[in-house]
Amino acid sequence: MKPEQPPYRRILLKVSGEVLMGEEPFGIDMVTLDHVAEDIAAVVEAGFELCLVVGGGNIFRGVQVAGRGMERASADYMGMLATIMNALAVQSALERRGVDTRVQSAIPMQAICEPYIRRRALRHLEKGRVVIFAAGLGAPYFTTDTPAALRAAEMGCDALFKGTSVDGVYTADPKKDPTARRYGSIGYQEVLARDLRVMDASAISLARDNNIPIVVFSIRERGNLLKVLTGEGTHTTIEDRTARAA
Ligand code: UDP
């Protein structure tokens, strides 16, 4: 089934490690992993081209241990290794569902995955494969938000999808403030100026400079990725536009 008028054809989905953790305090929850794989498979089946950047916060975040005795750069490299573990888990879950995938790592690790090669990644996407980008930028002092925006630009994606535990960007934290309102659409600049902390500022600037909309949606709601892609699901789009509350 191909959507009538898909707003986006090729997207990059940022899957944070926290998403893979489900309700567990650490690591990968296999049921949640399978739900994420099911949602991604549905999108591929519907004819969209998809690539992923996978985080590692469910296993290791450099910034949390830096300053407690470990050098920041080493801690960040450990975080990047965590993203490779998650990428392999997502690959395996997708392949169980018959989705053709390739993992490409910014830190070459040829015994287990391909190195990041832009042209090869583009070819995989054209062939309908899901490309999973691991190890972030391969550089410390970043999180996986910035590589998500960078790879979205490099892959010519129409949008960067950020799956979170809430269904969009709110005027205030909806868990703490019942009067908080969700934006239907908001400008990049306002997100930065109001310090709404949806993604790292460097990622938002990169998306803004390359005019890539950021679609913030709840990935915890099953089936929501396809719904948002076909214009049905609740979300906020961060784009070059005057902000208006939903
Ligand atoms: N990381 C890094 N450079 C990158 C991407 C990631 O140093 O380009 C490290 C950093 O320590 C980060 C960790 O990998 O905290 C895991 O990534 P992230 O925090 O983005 O995971 P998520 O929050 O998405 O689960």
Tab-separated table of C-alpha atoms in Angstrom, residues 31-243:
chain	number	residue	atom	x	y	z
A	31	VAL	CA	9.425	-6.737	23.759
A	32	THR	CA	9.927	-3.003	23.203
A	33	LEU	CA	12.640	-3.720	20.635
A	34	ASP	CA	10.227	-5.929	18.727
A	35	HIS	CA	7.497	-3.251	18.829
A	36	VAL	CA	9.904	-0.682	17.398
A	37	ALA	CA	10.931	-3.161	14.683
A	38	GLU	CA	7.271	-3.836	13.876
A	39	ASP	CA	6.588	-0.101	13.417
A	40	ILE	CA	9.651	0.328	11.208
A	41	ALA	CA	8.728	-2.735	9.126
A	42	ALA	CA	5.246	-1.272	8.542
A	43	VAL	CA	6.761	1.945	7.218
A	44	VAL	CA	9.107	0.073	4.861
A	45	GLU	CA	6.187	-2.064	3.708
A	46	ALA	CA	4.231	1.122	2.935
A	47	GLY	CA	6.977	2.170	0.515
A	48	PHE	CA	8.931	4.752	2.496
A	49	GLU	CA	12.732	4.847	2.515
A	50	LEU	CA	14.100	4.813	6.020
A	51	CYS	CA	17.420	5.151	7.750
A	52	LEU	CA	18.076	5.149	11.476
A	53	VAL	CA	20.472	6.688	13.925
A	54	VAL	CA	20.525	4.644	17.102
A	55	GLY	CA	21.540	6.101	20.487
A	56	GLY	CA	23.215	4.363	23.397
A	57	GLY	CA	21.875	6.018	26.538
A	58	ASN	CA	20.278	2.767	27.747
A	59	ILE	CA	23.784	1.358	28.146
A	60	PHE	CA	26.280	4.191	28.487
A	61	ARG	CA	26.306	7.992	28.301
A	62	GLY	CA	29.712	9.598	28.335
A	63	VAL	CA	28.679	12.786	30.073
A	64	GLN	CA	27.261	10.872	33.069
A	65	VAL	CA	30.568	9.287	34.009
A	66	ALA	CA	32.912	12.047	32.847
A	67	GLY	CA	33.900	14.104	35.848
A	68	ARG	CA	33.546	11.084	38.127
A	69	GLY	CA	37.066	9.944	37.397
A	70	MET	CA	36.902	9.105	33.699
A	71	GLU	CA	38.170	11.314	30.942
A	72	ARG	CA	35.262	12.674	28.874
A	73	ALA	CA	36.618	11.533	25.501
A	74	SER	CA	37.114	7.920	26.673
A	75	ALA	CA	33.666	7.884	28.242
A	76	ASP	CA	32.170	9.162	24.982
A	77	TYR	CA	33.922	6.436	22.978
A	78	MET	CA	32.304	3.920	25.330
A	79	GLY	CA	28.969	5.592	24.589
A	80	MET	CA	29.621	5.218	20.863
A	81	LEU	CA	30.335	1.503	21.360
A	82	ALA	CA	26.970	1.240	23.140
A	83	THR	CA	25.251	2.628	20.032
A	84	ILE	CA	26.830	-0.176	17.983
A	85	MET	CA	25.367	-2.788	20.338
A	86	ASN	CA	21.934	-1.215	19.982
A	87	ALA	CA	22.302	-1.000	16.204
A	88	LEU	CA	23.012	-4.744	16.029
A	89	ALA	CA	19.976	-5.433	18.227
A	90	VAL	CA	17.726	-3.317	15.985
A	91	GLN	CA	19.185	-4.972	12.886
A	92	SER	CA	18.472	-8.404	14.256
A	93	ALA	CA	14.887	-7.470	15.238
A	94	LEU	CA	14.243	-6.019	11.774
A	95	GLU	CA	15.697	-9.021	9.994
A	96	ARG	CA	13.460	-11.321	12.009
A	97	ARG	CA	10.605	-9.393	10.405
A	98	GLY	CA	12.080	-9.833	6.934
A	99	VAL	CA	13.378	-6.257	6.564
A	100	ASP	CA	16.648	-6.000	4.661
A	101	THR	CA	19.121	-3.907	6.666
A	102	ARG	CA	22.712	-2.728	6.782
A	103	VAL	CA	24.550	-1.317	9.791
A	104	GLN	CA	27.172	1.328	9.022
A	105	SER	CA	29.458	2.506	11.777
A	106	ALA	CA	31.300	5.821	11.947
A	107	ILE	CA	34.049	3.880	13.756
A	108	PRO	CA	35.115	1.114	11.348
A	109	MET	CA	34.468	-2.326	12.772
A	110	GLN	CA	34.539	-4.484	9.698
A	111	ALA	CA	34.080	-7.821	11.437
A	112	ILE	CA	30.527	-6.881	12.395
A	113	CYS	CA	29.281	-4.114	10.128
A	114	GLU	CA	30.113	-1.825	7.214
A	115	PRO	CA	32.047	1.369	7.708
A	116	TYR	CA	30.107	4.557	7.026
A	117	ILE	CA	30.332	5.253	3.294
A	118	ARG	CA	27.853	7.868	2.134
A	119	ARG	CA	27.447	6.672	-1.432
A	120	ARG	CA	27.035	3.066	-0.370
A	121	ALA	CA	24.415	4.074	2.208
A	122	LEU	CA	22.492	5.965	-0.490
A	123	ARG	CA	22.560	2.892	-2.721
A	124	HIS	CA	21.187	0.735	0.110
A	125	LEU	CA	18.318	3.176	0.589
A	126	GLU	CA	17.543	3.167	-3.129
A	127	LYS	CA	17.352	-0.622	-2.968
A	128	GLY	CA	14.807	-0.412	-0.140
A	129	ARG	CA	17.189	-1.443	2.639
A	130	VAL	CA	17.033	0.158	6.058
A	131	VAL	CA	20.418	1.667	6.883
A	132	ILE	CA	21.258	1.852	10.592
A	133	PHE	CA	23.935	4.399	11.406
A	134	ALA	CA	25.949	3.512	14.504
A	135	ALA	CA	28.764	5.128	16.526
A	136	GLY	CA	27.372	8.625	16.068
A	137	LEU	CA	29.827	10.949	14.394
A	138	GLY	CA	32.755	8.837	15.553
A	139	ALA	CA	33.829	11.848	17.601
A	140	PRO	CA	33.464	12.594	21.325
A	141	TYR	CA	31.668	15.594	22.870
A	142	PHE	CA	28.493	14.904	20.927
A	143	THR	CA	25.324	12.922	21.504
A	144	THR	CA	23.544	11.049	18.704
A	145	ASP	CA	21.242	14.034	18.002
A	146	THR	CA	23.834	15.811	15.858
A	147	PRO	CA	24.736	12.740	13.774
A	148	ALA	CA	20.996	12.232	13.265
A	149	ALA	CA	20.718	15.692	11.686
A	150	LEU	CA	23.982	15.243	9.770
A	151	ARG	CA	23.056	11.858	8.289
A	152	ALA	CA	19.576	13.180	7.436
A	153	ALA	CA	21.268	15.935	5.397
A	154	GLU	CA	23.808	13.572	3.818
A	155	MET	CA	21.130	11.055	2.851
A	156	GLY	CA	18.896	13.734	1.344
A	157	CYS	CA	16.118	12.909	3.801
A	158	ASP	CA	12.877	14.868	3.600
A	159	ALA	CA	12.551	14.921	7.388
A	160	LEU	CA	14.206	13.936	10.631
A	161	PHE	CA	11.835	11.973	12.867
A	162	LYS	CA	12.548	12.143	16.576
A	163	GLY	CA	10.629	9.467	18.476
A	164	THR	CA	10.189	10.347	22.166
A	165	SER	CA	7.908	9.425	25.060
A	166	VAL	CA	5.656	12.471	24.504
A	167	ASP	CA	3.647	13.251	21.400
A	168	GLY	CA	5.287	16.529	20.448
A	169	VAL	CA	6.804	19.781	21.684
A	170	TYR	CA	4.892	21.532	24.455
A	171	THR	CA	4.884	25.065	25.852
A	172	ALA	CA	5.978	23.505	29.192
A	173	ASP	CA	6.604	19.990	30.524
A	174	PRO	CA	3.173	18.324	30.127
A	175	LYS	CA	3.994	15.869	32.932
A	176	LYS	CA	4.388	18.763	35.380
A	177	ASP	CA	2.150	21.492	33.985
A	178	PRO	CA	-1.461	20.560	33.074
A	179	THR	CA	-1.887	23.861	31.179
A	180	ALA	CA	0.973	22.979	28.794
A	181	ARG	CA	-0.084	23.120	25.127
A	182	ARG	CA	1.370	21.181	22.241
A	183	TYR	CA	2.644	23.054	19.215
A	184	GLY	CA	1.406	21.822	15.850
A	185	SER	CA	4.360	23.550	14.283
A	186	ILE	CA	7.162	25.656	15.698
A	187	GLY	CA	10.160	27.451	14.198
A	188	TYR	CA	13.730	26.214	14.694
A	189	GLN	CA	14.666	29.581	16.112
A	190	GLU	CA	11.946	29.551	18.739
A	191	VAL	CA	12.961	26.074	19.920
A	192	LEU	CA	16.506	27.371	20.337
A	193	ALA	CA	15.546	30.726	21.872
A	194	ARG	CA	13.133	29.153	24.364
A	195	ASP	CA	15.611	26.390	25.159
A	196	LEU	CA	12.890	23.753	24.725
A	197	ARG	CA	15.497	20.962	24.777
A	198	VAL	CA	13.881	18.709	22.202
A	199	MET	CA	17.275	17.936	20.686
A	200	ASP	CA	20.781	19.310	21.080
A	201	ALA	CA	21.126	22.863	19.779
A	202	SER	CA	23.790	21.748	17.279
A	203	ALA	CA	21.324	19.254	15.758
A	204	ILE	CA	18.558	21.837	15.479
A	205	SER	CA	20.924	24.374	13.871
A	206	LEU	CA	22.115	21.786	11.364
A	207	ALA	CA	18.527	20.858	10.472
A	208	ARG	CA	17.634	24.550	10.177
A	209	ASP	CA	20.623	25.340	7.936
A	210	ASN	CA	19.681	22.472	5.620
A	211	ASN	CA	15.939	23.121	5.831
A	212	ILE	CA	15.122	19.648	7.165
A	213	PRO	CA	11.899	19.546	9.203
A	214	ILE	CA	12.153	17.762	12.568
A	215	VAL	CA	9.046	15.733	13.373
A	216	VAL	CA	8.663	15.048	17.101
A	217	PHE	CA	6.233	12.239	17.921
A	218	SER	CA	5.593	9.494	20.469
A	219	ILE	CA	7.280	6.271	19.478
A	220	ARG	CA	5.803	4.550	22.530
A	221	GLU	CA	2.393	4.507	20.852
A	222	ARG	CA	2.399	1.468	18.607
A	223	GLY	CA	1.762	2.091	14.925
A	224	ASN	CA	2.295	5.821	15.387
A	225	LEU	CA	5.299	6.161	13.073
A	226	LEU	CA	3.268	5.177	10.022
A	227	LYS	CA	0.321	7.273	11.187
A	228	VAL	CA	2.476	10.389	11.494
A	229	LEU	CA	4.097	9.705	8.128
A	230	THR	CA	0.704	9.485	6.459
A	231	GLY	CA	-0.459	12.695	8.148
A	232	GLU	CA	-2.700	11.149	10.815
A	233	GLY	CA	-0.752	10.830	14.060
A	234	THR	CA	-0.224	13.561	16.648
A	235	HIS	CA	3.135	15.309	16.408
A	236	THR	CA	4.934	18.647	16.299
A	237	THR	CA	6.901	19.755	13.255
A	238	ILE	CA	9.887	21.997	13.868
A	239	GLU	CA	10.388	23.921	10.662
A	240	ASP	CA	10.999	27.297	9.146
A	241	ARG	CA	7.658	28.791	10.034
A	242	THR	CA	6.007	31.130	12.501
A	243	ALA	CA	5.118	29.138	15.604
